[in-house]
């Protein structure tokens, strides 16, 4: 006959369950803390981006570059490719505006790596500006044309007009350089 004093194993099961529940709760708690850190970082990136845009509007390009550069570094820590591409775009466009088109082009190419990059008219326009500043008129013209088409498809007539004006300037420079003009 079995002794009444023999352990049934229920105590061990309860201890294991409590231990598993504790580990599970710790994981959930760490996930919440991680999510909170991410939200704080994203808010910081948004603040830096807004400050960078204000600085550009006020003509303070060096301040804008500083803000966008800090935002890009913070985005690198987030490891969110969408945020990283957006920050690369902002910094790249600011470098083009600051008269450093090659540095801008390098960053804009990072922004270009996304799945929808070829459908972003502002990205195409800024790629065109960078190529234009580098004297690469044919590449600039191709990007201005793509930007104009995208702006049209989105119903943004003002931006489409800007892209078309820049496109015509590129074509004019190409024609002057090659010495060709077609008149009909």
mmCIF file of C-alpha atoms in Angstrom:
data_model
loop_
_atom_site.group_PDB
_atom_site.id
_atom_site.type_symbol
_atom_site.label_atom_id
_atom_site.label_comp_id
_atom_site.label_asym_id
_atom_site.label_seq_id
_atom_site.Cartn_x
_atom_site.Cartn_y
_atom_site.Cartn_z
ATOM 1 C CA UNK A 1 0.000 0.000 0.000
ATOM 2 C CA UNK A 2 1.233 3.405 -0.825
ATOM 3 C CA UNK A 3 2.114 5.808 1.884
ATOM 4 C CA UNK A 4 0.018 8.926 2.352
ATOM 5 C CA UNK A 5 3.268 10.890 2.743
ATOM 6 C CA UNK A 6 4.459 10.330 -0.821
ATOM 7 C CA UNK A 7 4.497 13.485 -2.940
ATOM 8 C CA UNK A 8 2.010 13.636 -5.746
ATOM 9 C CA UNK A 9 4.066 16.024 -7.903
ATOM 10 C CA UNK A 10 1.416 18.773 -7.762
ATOM 11 C CA UNK A 11 3.773 21.077 -5.915
ATOM 12 C CA UNK A 12 6.411 20.837 -8.636
ATOM 13 C CA UNK A 13 3.871 21.576 -11.359
ATOM 14 C CA UNK A 14 2.615 24.654 -9.516
ATOM 15 C CA UNK A 15 6.182 25.912 -9.038
ATOM 16 C CA UNK A 16 6.964 25.384 -12.745
ATOM 17 C CA UNK A 17 3.775 27.157 -13.795
ATOM 18 C CA UNK A 18 4.544 30.112 -11.523
ATOM 19 C CA UNK A 19 8.093 30.235 -12.870
ATOM 20 C CA UNK A 20 6.835 30.134 -16.475
ATOM 21 C CA UNK A 21 4.248 32.811 -15.686
ATOM 22 C CA UNK A 22 6.972 34.984 -14.128
ATOM 23 C CA UNK A 23 9.222 34.589 -17.204
ATOM 24 C CA UNK A 24 6.292 35.316 -19.477
ATOM 25 C CA UNK A 25 5.414 38.439 -17.482
ATOM 26 C CA UNK A 26 9.051 39.557 -17.579
ATOM 27 C CA UNK A 27 9.086 39.130 -21.385
ATOM 28 C CA UNK A 28 5.873 41.152 -21.713
ATOM 29 C CA UNK A 29 7.294 43.820 -19.417
ATOM 30 C CA UNK A 30 10.522 44.024 -21.445
ATOM 31 C CA UNK A 31 8.500 44.250 -24.675
ATOM 32 C CA UNK A 32 6.476 47.131 -23.187
ATOM 33 C CA UNK A 33 9.669 48.934 -22.114
ATOM 34 C CA UNK A 34 11.179 48.365 -25.553
ATOM 35 C CA UNK A 35 8.039 49.719 -27.222
ATOM 36 C CA UNK A 36 8.086 52.763 -24.931
ATOM 37 C CA UNK A 37 11.762 53.432 -25.795
ATOM 38 C CA UNK A 38 10.899 53.141 -29.473
ATOM 39 C CA UNK A 39 8.045 55.642 -29.088
ATOM 40 C CA UNK A 40 10.351 58.087 -27.301
ATOM 41 C CA UNK A 41 12.969 57.716 -30.040
ATOM 42 C CA UNK A 42 10.353 58.218 -32.763
ATOM 43 C CA UNK A 43 9.101 61.351 -31.021
ATOM 44 C CA UNK A 44 12.682 62.632 -30.853
ATOM 45 C CA UNK A 45 13.142 61.918 -34.545
ATOM 46 C CA UNK A 46 9.921 63.773 -35.350
ATOM 47 C CA UNK A 47 11.047 66.772 -33.285
ATOM 48 C CA UNK A 48 14.464 66.826 -34.972
ATOM 49 C CA UNK A 49 12.831 66.512 -38.386
ATOM 50 C CA UNK A 50 10.436 69.384 -37.685
ATOM 51 C CA UNK A 51 13.301 71.534 -36.422
ATOM 52 C CA UNK A 52 15.286 70.686 -39.553
ATOM 53 C CA UNK A 53 12.411 71.712 -41.832
ATOM 54 C CA UNK A 54 11.966 74.982 -39.928
ATOM 55 C CA UNK A 55 15.692 75.687 -40.231
ATOM 56 C CA UNK A 56 15.541 75.094 -43.995
ATOM 57 C CA UNK A 57 12.557 77.421 -44.355
ATOM 58 C CA UNK A 58 14.469 80.088 -42.433
ATOM 59 C CA UNK A 59 17.566 79.629 -44.595
ATOM 60 C CA UNK A 60 19.660 78.047 -41.840
ATOM 61 C CA UNK A 61 20.986 75.100 -43.845
ATOM 62 C CA UNK A 62 23.775 74.153 -41.414
ATOM 63 C CA UNK A 63 21.273 73.957 -38.549
ATOM 64 C CA UNK A 64 18.996 71.861 -40.750
ATOM 65 C CA UNK A 65 21.854 69.513 -41.607
ATOM 66 C CA UNK A 66 22.629 69.093 -37.918
ATOM 67 C CA UNK A 67 18.999 68.292 -37.048
ATOM 68 C CA UNK A 68 18.548 65.858 -39.935
ATOM 69 C CA UNK A 69 21.883 64.189 -39.167
ATOM 70 C CA UNK A 70 20.866 63.605 -35.529
ATOM 71 C CA UNK A 71 17.508 62.254 -36.715
ATOM 72 C CA UNK A 72 19.264 59.836 -39.076
ATOM 73 C CA UNK A 73 21.519 58.580 -36.276
ATOM 74 C CA UNK A 74 18.503 58.030 -34.019
ATOM 75 C CA UNK A 75 16.721 56.223 -36.846
ATOM 76 C CA UNK A 76 19.710 53.908 -37.194
ATOM 77 C CA UNK A 77 19.280 52.884 -33.573
ATOM 78 C CA UNK A 78 15.577 52.206 -34.106
ATOM 79 C CA UNK A 79 16.303 49.728 -36.871
ATOM 80 C CA UNK A 80 13.133 50.676 -38.728
ATOM 81 C CA UNK A 81 13.906 50.754 -42.449
ATOM 82 C CA UNK A 82 10.966 53.050 -43.252
ATOM 83 C CA UNK A 83 12.098 55.674 -40.737
ATOM 84 C CA UNK A 84 15.707 55.267 -41.862
ATOM 85 C CA UNK A 85 14.747 55.901 -45.508
ATOM 86 C CA UNK A 86 12.709 58.980 -44.548
ATOM 87 C CA UNK A 87 15.598 60.414 -42.532
ATOM 88 C CA UNK A 88 18.049 59.646 -45.355
ATOM 89 C CA UNK A 89 15.736 61.489 -47.735
ATOM 90 C CA UNK A 90 15.528 64.569 -45.497
ATOM 91 C CA UNK A 91 19.270 64.750 -44.932
ATOM 92 C CA UNK A 92 20.023 64.090 -48.595
ATOM 93 C CA UNK A 93 17.656 66.822 -49.781
ATOM 94 C CA UNK A 94 19.189 69.240 -47.250
ATOM 95 C CA UNK A 95 22.699 68.473 -48.528
ATOM 96 C CA UNK A 96 21.575 69.189 -52.089
ATOM 97 C CA UNK A 97 20.058 72.470 -50.941
ATOM 98 C CA UNK A 98 23.274 73.285 -49.041
ATOM 99 C CA UNK A 99 25.300 72.951 -52.245
ATOM 100 C CA UNK A 100 26.738 69.503 -51.530
ATOM 101 C CA UNK A 101 24.977 67.470 -54.214
ATOM 102 C CA UNK A 102 27.201 64.371 -54.185
ATOM 103 C CA UNK A 103 26.710 63.820 -50.455
ATOM 104 C CA UNK A 104 23.004 64.492 -50.973
ATOM 105 C CA UNK A 105 22.807 62.048 -53.868
ATOM 106 C CA UNK A 106 24.450 59.310 -51.790
ATOM 107 C CA UNK A 107 21.841 59.737 -49.051
ATOM 108 C CA UNK A 108 18.962 60.033 -51.511
ATOM 109 C CA UNK A 109 20.036 56.711 -53.006
ATOM 110 C CA UNK A 110 19.647 55.148 -49.550
ATOM 111 C CA UNK A 111 16.109 56.524 -49.469
ATOM 112 C CA UNK A 112 15.576 55.096 -52.939
ATOM 113 C CA UNK A 113 15.959 51.514 -51.696
ATOM 114 C CA UNK A 114 12.358 51.196 -50.524
ATOM 115 C CA UNK A 115 9.694 49.233 -52.382
ATOM 116 C CA UNK A 116 7.704 52.330 -53.391
ATOM 117 C CA UNK A 117 10.629 54.705 -54.001
ATOM 118 C CA UNK A 118 9.985 54.982 -57.721
ATOM 119 C CA UNK A 119 6.481 56.273 -56.920
ATOM 120 C CA UNK A 120 7.578 59.114 -54.623
ATOM 121 C CA UNK A 121 7.625 62.324 -56.651
ATOM 122 C CA UNK A 122 9.540 64.361 -54.054
ATOM 123 C CA UNK A 123 12.298 61.749 -54.003
ATOM 124 C CA UNK A 124 12.487 61.751 -57.807
ATOM 125 C CA UNK A 125 12.564 65.562 -57.835
ATOM 126 C CA UNK A 126 15.404 65.705 -55.307
ATOM 127 C CA UNK A 127 17.372 63.017 -57.149
ATOM 128 C CA UNK A 128 16.948 65.187 -60.255
ATOM 129 C CA UNK A 129 18.174 68.281 -58.412
ATOM 130 C CA UNK A 130 21.280 66.437 -57.215
ATOM 131 C CA UNK A 131 22.115 65.161 -60.704
ATOM 132 C CA UNK A 132 21.414 68.622 -62.081
ATOM 133 C CA UNK A 133 23.870 70.219 -59.625
ATOM 134 C CA UNK A 134 26.478 67.641 -60.608
ATOM 135 C CA UNK A 135 26.049 68.581 -64.280
ATOM 136 C CA UNK A 136 24.485 65.231 -65.142
ATOM 137 C CA UNK A 137 21.755 66.736 -67.283
ATOM 138 C CA UNK A 138 20.417 63.577 -68.902
ATOM 139 C CA UNK A 139 20.000 61.760 -65.576
ATOM 140 C CA UNK A 140 18.449 64.904 -64.103
ATOM 141 C CA UNK A 141 16.019 65.171 -67.021
ATOM 142 C CA UNK A 142 14.917 61.551 -66.575
ATOM 143 C CA UNK A 143 14.210 62.104 -62.872
ATOM 144 C CA UNK A 144 12.447 65.448 -63.495
ATOM 145 C CA UNK A 145 10.228 63.743 -66.084
ATOM 146 C CA UNK A 146 9.375 60.943 -63.673
ATOM 147 C CA UNK A 147 8.657 63.468 -60.905
ATOM 148 C CA UNK A 148 6.389 65.509 -63.206
ATOM 149 C CA UNK A 149 4.429 62.404 -64.181
ATOM 150 C CA UNK A 150 4.027 61.348 -60.569
ATOM 151 C CA UNK A 151 2.954 64.823 -59.474
ATOM 152 C CA UNK A 152 0.374 64.833 -62.290
ATOM 153 C CA UNK A 153 -0.976 61.440 -61.237
ATOM 154 C CA UNK A 154 -1.428 62.834 -57.716
ATOM 155 C CA UNK A 155 -3.143 65.990 -58.918
ATOM 156 C CA UNK A 156 -0.322 68.281 -57.751
ATOM 157 C CA UNK A 157 -0.250 70.746 -60.631
ATOM 158 C CA UNK A 158 2.059 73.271 -58.966
ATOM 159 C CA UNK A 159 4.785 70.715 -58.306
ATOM 160 C CA UNK A 160 4.238 69.200 -61.741
ATOM 161 C CA UNK A 161 4.844 72.647 -63.229
ATOM 162 C CA UNK A 162 8.044 73.073 -61.206
ATOM 163 C CA UNK A 163 9.327 69.698 -62.416
ATOM 164 C CA UNK A 164 8.439 70.558 -66.029
ATOM 165 C CA UNK A 165 10.281 73.898 -65.792
ATOM 166 C CA UNK A 166 13.392 72.165 -64.475
ATOM 167 C CA UNK A 167 13.022 69.488 -67.146
ATOM 168 C CA UNK A 168 12.937 72.121 -69.893
ATOM 169 C CA UNK A 169 16.090 73.733 -68.477
ATOM 170 C CA UNK A 170 17.852 70.355 -68.554
ATOM 171 C CA UNK A 171 16.823 69.788 -72.164
ATOM 172 C CA UNK A 172 18.009 73.279 -73.064
ATOM 173 C CA UNK A 173 21.430 72.633 -71.511
ATOM 174 C CA UNK A 174 21.731 69.273 -73.276
ATOM 175 C CA UNK A 175 20.840 70.873 -76.619
ATOM 176 C CA UNK A 176 23.266 73.777 -76.127
ATOM 177 C CA UNK A 177 26.042 71.382 -75.170
ATOM 178 C CA UNK A 178 25.480 69.133 -78.171
ATOM 179 C CA UNK A 179 24.810 72.074 -80.489
ATOM 180 C CA UNK A 180 21.473 70.703 -81.675
ATOM 181 C CA UNK A 181 18.165 72.460 -81.858
ATOM 182 C CA UNK A 182 15.112 71.152 -83.582
ATOM 183 C CA UNK A 183 12.790 73.752 -84.972
ATOM 184 C CA UNK A 184 9.604 72.730 -86.627
#
